[in-house]
GROMACS .gro file of C-alpha atoms in nm:
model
  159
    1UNK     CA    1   1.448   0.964  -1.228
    2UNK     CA    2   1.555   1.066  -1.550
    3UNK     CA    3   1.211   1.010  -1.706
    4UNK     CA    4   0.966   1.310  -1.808
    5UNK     CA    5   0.619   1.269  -1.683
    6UNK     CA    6   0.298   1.444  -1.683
    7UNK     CA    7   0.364   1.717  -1.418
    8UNK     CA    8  -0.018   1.906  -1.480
    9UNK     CA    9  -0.167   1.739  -1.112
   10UNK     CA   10  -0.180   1.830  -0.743
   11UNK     CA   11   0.119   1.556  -0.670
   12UNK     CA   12   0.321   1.614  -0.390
   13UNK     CA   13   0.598   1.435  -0.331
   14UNK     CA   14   0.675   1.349   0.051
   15UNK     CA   15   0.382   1.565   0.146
   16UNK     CA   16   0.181   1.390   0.460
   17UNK     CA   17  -0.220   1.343   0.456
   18UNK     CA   18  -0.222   1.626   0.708
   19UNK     CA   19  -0.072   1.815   0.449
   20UNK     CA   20  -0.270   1.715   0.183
   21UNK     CA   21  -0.608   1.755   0.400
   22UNK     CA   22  -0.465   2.154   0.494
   23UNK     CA   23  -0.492   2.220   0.104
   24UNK     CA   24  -0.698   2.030  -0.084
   25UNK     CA   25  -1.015   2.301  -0.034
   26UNK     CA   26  -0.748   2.557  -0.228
   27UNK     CA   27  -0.635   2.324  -0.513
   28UNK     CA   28  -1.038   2.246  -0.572
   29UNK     CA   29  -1.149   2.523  -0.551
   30UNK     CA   30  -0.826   2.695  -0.782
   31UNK     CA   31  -0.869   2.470  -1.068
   32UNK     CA   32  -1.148   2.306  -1.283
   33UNK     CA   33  -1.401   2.041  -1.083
   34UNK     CA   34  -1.212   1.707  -1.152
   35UNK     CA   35  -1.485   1.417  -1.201
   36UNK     CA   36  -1.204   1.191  -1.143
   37UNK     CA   37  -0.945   1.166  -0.851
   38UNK     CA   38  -0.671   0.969  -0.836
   39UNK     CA   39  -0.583   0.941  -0.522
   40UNK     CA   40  -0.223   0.793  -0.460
   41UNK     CA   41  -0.083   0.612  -0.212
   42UNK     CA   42  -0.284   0.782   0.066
   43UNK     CA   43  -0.085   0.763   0.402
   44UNK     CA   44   0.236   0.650   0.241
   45UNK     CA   45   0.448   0.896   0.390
   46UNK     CA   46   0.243   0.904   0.698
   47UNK     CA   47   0.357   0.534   0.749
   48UNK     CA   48   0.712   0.622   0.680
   49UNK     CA   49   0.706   0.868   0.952
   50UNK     CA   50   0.548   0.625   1.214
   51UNK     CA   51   0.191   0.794   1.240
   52UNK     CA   52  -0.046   0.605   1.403
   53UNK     CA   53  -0.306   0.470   1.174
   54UNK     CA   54  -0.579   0.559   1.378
   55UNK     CA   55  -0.478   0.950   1.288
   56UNK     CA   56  -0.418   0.843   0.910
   57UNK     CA   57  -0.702   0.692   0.855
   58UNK     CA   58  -0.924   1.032   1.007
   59UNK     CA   59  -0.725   1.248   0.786
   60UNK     CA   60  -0.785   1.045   0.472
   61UNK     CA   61  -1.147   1.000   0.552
   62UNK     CA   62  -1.175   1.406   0.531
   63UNK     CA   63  -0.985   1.428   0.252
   64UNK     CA   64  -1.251   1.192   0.057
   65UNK     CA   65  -1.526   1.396   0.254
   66UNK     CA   66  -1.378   1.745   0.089
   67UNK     CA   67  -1.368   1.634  -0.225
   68UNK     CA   68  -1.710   1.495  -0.203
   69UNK     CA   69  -1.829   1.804  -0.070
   70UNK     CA   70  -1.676   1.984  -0.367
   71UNK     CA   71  -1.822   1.748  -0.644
   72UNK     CA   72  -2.106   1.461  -0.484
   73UNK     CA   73  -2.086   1.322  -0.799
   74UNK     CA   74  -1.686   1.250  -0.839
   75UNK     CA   75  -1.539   0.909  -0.909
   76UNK     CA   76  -1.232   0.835  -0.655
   77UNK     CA   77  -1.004   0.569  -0.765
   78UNK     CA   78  -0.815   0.534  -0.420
   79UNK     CA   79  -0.500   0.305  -0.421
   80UNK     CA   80  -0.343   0.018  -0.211
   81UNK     CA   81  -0.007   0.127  -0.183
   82UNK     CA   82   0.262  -0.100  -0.341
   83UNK     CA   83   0.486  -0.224  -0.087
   84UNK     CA   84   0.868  -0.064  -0.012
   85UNK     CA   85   1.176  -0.225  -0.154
   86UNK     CA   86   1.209  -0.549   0.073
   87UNK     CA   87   1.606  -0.363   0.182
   88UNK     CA   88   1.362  -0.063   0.353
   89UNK     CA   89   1.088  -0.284   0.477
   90UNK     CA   90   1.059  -0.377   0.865
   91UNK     CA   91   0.812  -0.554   1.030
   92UNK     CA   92   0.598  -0.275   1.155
   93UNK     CA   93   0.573  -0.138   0.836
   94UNK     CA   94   0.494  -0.441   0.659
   95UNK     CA   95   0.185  -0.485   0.935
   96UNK     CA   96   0.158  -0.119   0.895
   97UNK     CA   97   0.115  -0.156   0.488
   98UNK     CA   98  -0.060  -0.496   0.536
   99UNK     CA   99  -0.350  -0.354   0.772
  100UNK     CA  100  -0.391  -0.043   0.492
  101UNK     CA  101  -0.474  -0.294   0.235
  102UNK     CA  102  -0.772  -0.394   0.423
  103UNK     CA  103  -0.838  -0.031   0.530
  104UNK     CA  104  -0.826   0.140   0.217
  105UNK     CA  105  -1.119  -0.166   0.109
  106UNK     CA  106  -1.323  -0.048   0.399
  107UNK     CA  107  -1.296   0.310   0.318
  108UNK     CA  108  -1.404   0.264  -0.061
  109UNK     CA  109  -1.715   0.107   0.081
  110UNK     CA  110  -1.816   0.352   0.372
  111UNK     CA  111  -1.719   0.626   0.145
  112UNK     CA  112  -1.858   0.530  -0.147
  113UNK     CA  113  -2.247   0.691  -0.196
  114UNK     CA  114  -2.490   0.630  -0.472
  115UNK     CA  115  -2.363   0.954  -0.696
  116UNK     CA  116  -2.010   0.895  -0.579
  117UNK     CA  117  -1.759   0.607  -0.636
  118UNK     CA  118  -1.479   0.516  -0.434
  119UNK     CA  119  -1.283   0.227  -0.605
  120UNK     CA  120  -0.975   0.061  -0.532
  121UNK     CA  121  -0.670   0.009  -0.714
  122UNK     CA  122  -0.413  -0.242  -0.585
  123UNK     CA  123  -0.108  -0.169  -0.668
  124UNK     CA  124   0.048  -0.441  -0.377
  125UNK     CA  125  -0.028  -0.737  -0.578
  126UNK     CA  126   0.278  -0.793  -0.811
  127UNK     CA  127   0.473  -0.499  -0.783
  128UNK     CA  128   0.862  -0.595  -0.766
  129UNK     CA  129   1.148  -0.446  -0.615
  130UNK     CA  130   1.302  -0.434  -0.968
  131UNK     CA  131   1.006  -0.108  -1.030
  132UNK     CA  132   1.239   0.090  -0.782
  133UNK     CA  133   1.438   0.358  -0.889
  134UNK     CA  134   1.556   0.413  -0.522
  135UNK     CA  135   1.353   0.217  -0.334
  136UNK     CA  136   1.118   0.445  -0.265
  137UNK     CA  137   1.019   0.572  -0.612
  138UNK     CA  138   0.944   0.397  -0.934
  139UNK     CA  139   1.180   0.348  -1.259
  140UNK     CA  140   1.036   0.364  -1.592
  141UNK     CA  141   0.918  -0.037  -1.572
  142UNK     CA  142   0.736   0.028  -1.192
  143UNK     CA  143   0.551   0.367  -1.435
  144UNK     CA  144   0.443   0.121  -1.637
  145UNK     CA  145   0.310  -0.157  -1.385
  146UNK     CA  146   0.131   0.189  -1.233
  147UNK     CA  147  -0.016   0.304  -1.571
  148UNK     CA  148  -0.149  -0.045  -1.650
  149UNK     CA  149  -0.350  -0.109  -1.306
  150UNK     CA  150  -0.505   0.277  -1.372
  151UNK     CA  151  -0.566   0.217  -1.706
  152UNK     CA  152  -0.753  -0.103  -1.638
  153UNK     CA  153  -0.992   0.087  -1.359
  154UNK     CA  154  -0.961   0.418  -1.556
  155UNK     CA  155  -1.126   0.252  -1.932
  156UNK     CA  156  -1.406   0.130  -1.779
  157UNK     CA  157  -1.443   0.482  -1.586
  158UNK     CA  158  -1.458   0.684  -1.894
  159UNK     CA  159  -1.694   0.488  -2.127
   0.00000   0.00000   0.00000
């Protein structure tokens, strides 16, 4: 809030992974082939909602598979969620949040082929309450903690 940001991407904010696997054929195949995804807290608002993670899981697993089918030789830099502010967090979505660490890991590596790259970002590890702007979304110093775990995967990426 109250911060201008790069608004040229295929963000969507609040938008489920059903969602997001209903259009991502039309936004690859509308703009130029990206060789790099970022690919941003994948079942977040799934989670919120209370969908099973059995269903979030399939539908991020075909998201990866149509972007793959679009480019076989894109890098995906796929990331563990940060956790909610500790006021919205509950116990089932802490497990819920807690199992998708381990998940998202387990998708990189299925996923992942010899021309195309699935590689995680965690974004749990350190991330504060104090990067909130609402709870939900990040202030200008949560950005910046965001921006410095992308850059670190993204350097390396683009040498």
């Amino acid at each position: 809030k109250g911060f201008c940001f790069d608004t040229d991407h295929e963000g969507r904010s609040g938008w489920t992974s059903a969602q997001i696997n209903e259009n991502i054929e039309n936004w690859l195949d509308s703009g130029e082939t990206p060789d790099i995804v970022l690919f941003s807290s994948p079942g977040g608002n799934d989670a919120l909602k209370g969908d099973q993670i059995e269903d979030i899981v399939h539908r991020i697993n075909a998201i990866i598979d149509k972007i793959q089918t679009h480019n076989p030789n894109v890098t995906i830099v796929i990331e563990q969620m940060a956790p909610l502010h500790s006021s919205l967090i509950n116990n089932d979505l802490r497990s819920a949040l807690t199992a998708f660490r381990t998940i998202i890991e387990l998708i990189a590596e299925t996923k992942s082929t010899p021309n195309s790259e699935i590689v995680v970002v965690d974004m749990a590890t350190g991330f504060l309450d104090h990067y909130y702007a609402d709870g939900l979304h990040y202030n200008n110093d949560g950005a910046l903690f965001v921006a410095e775990r992308y850059y670190s995967i993204l350097i390396p990426l683009l040498q």
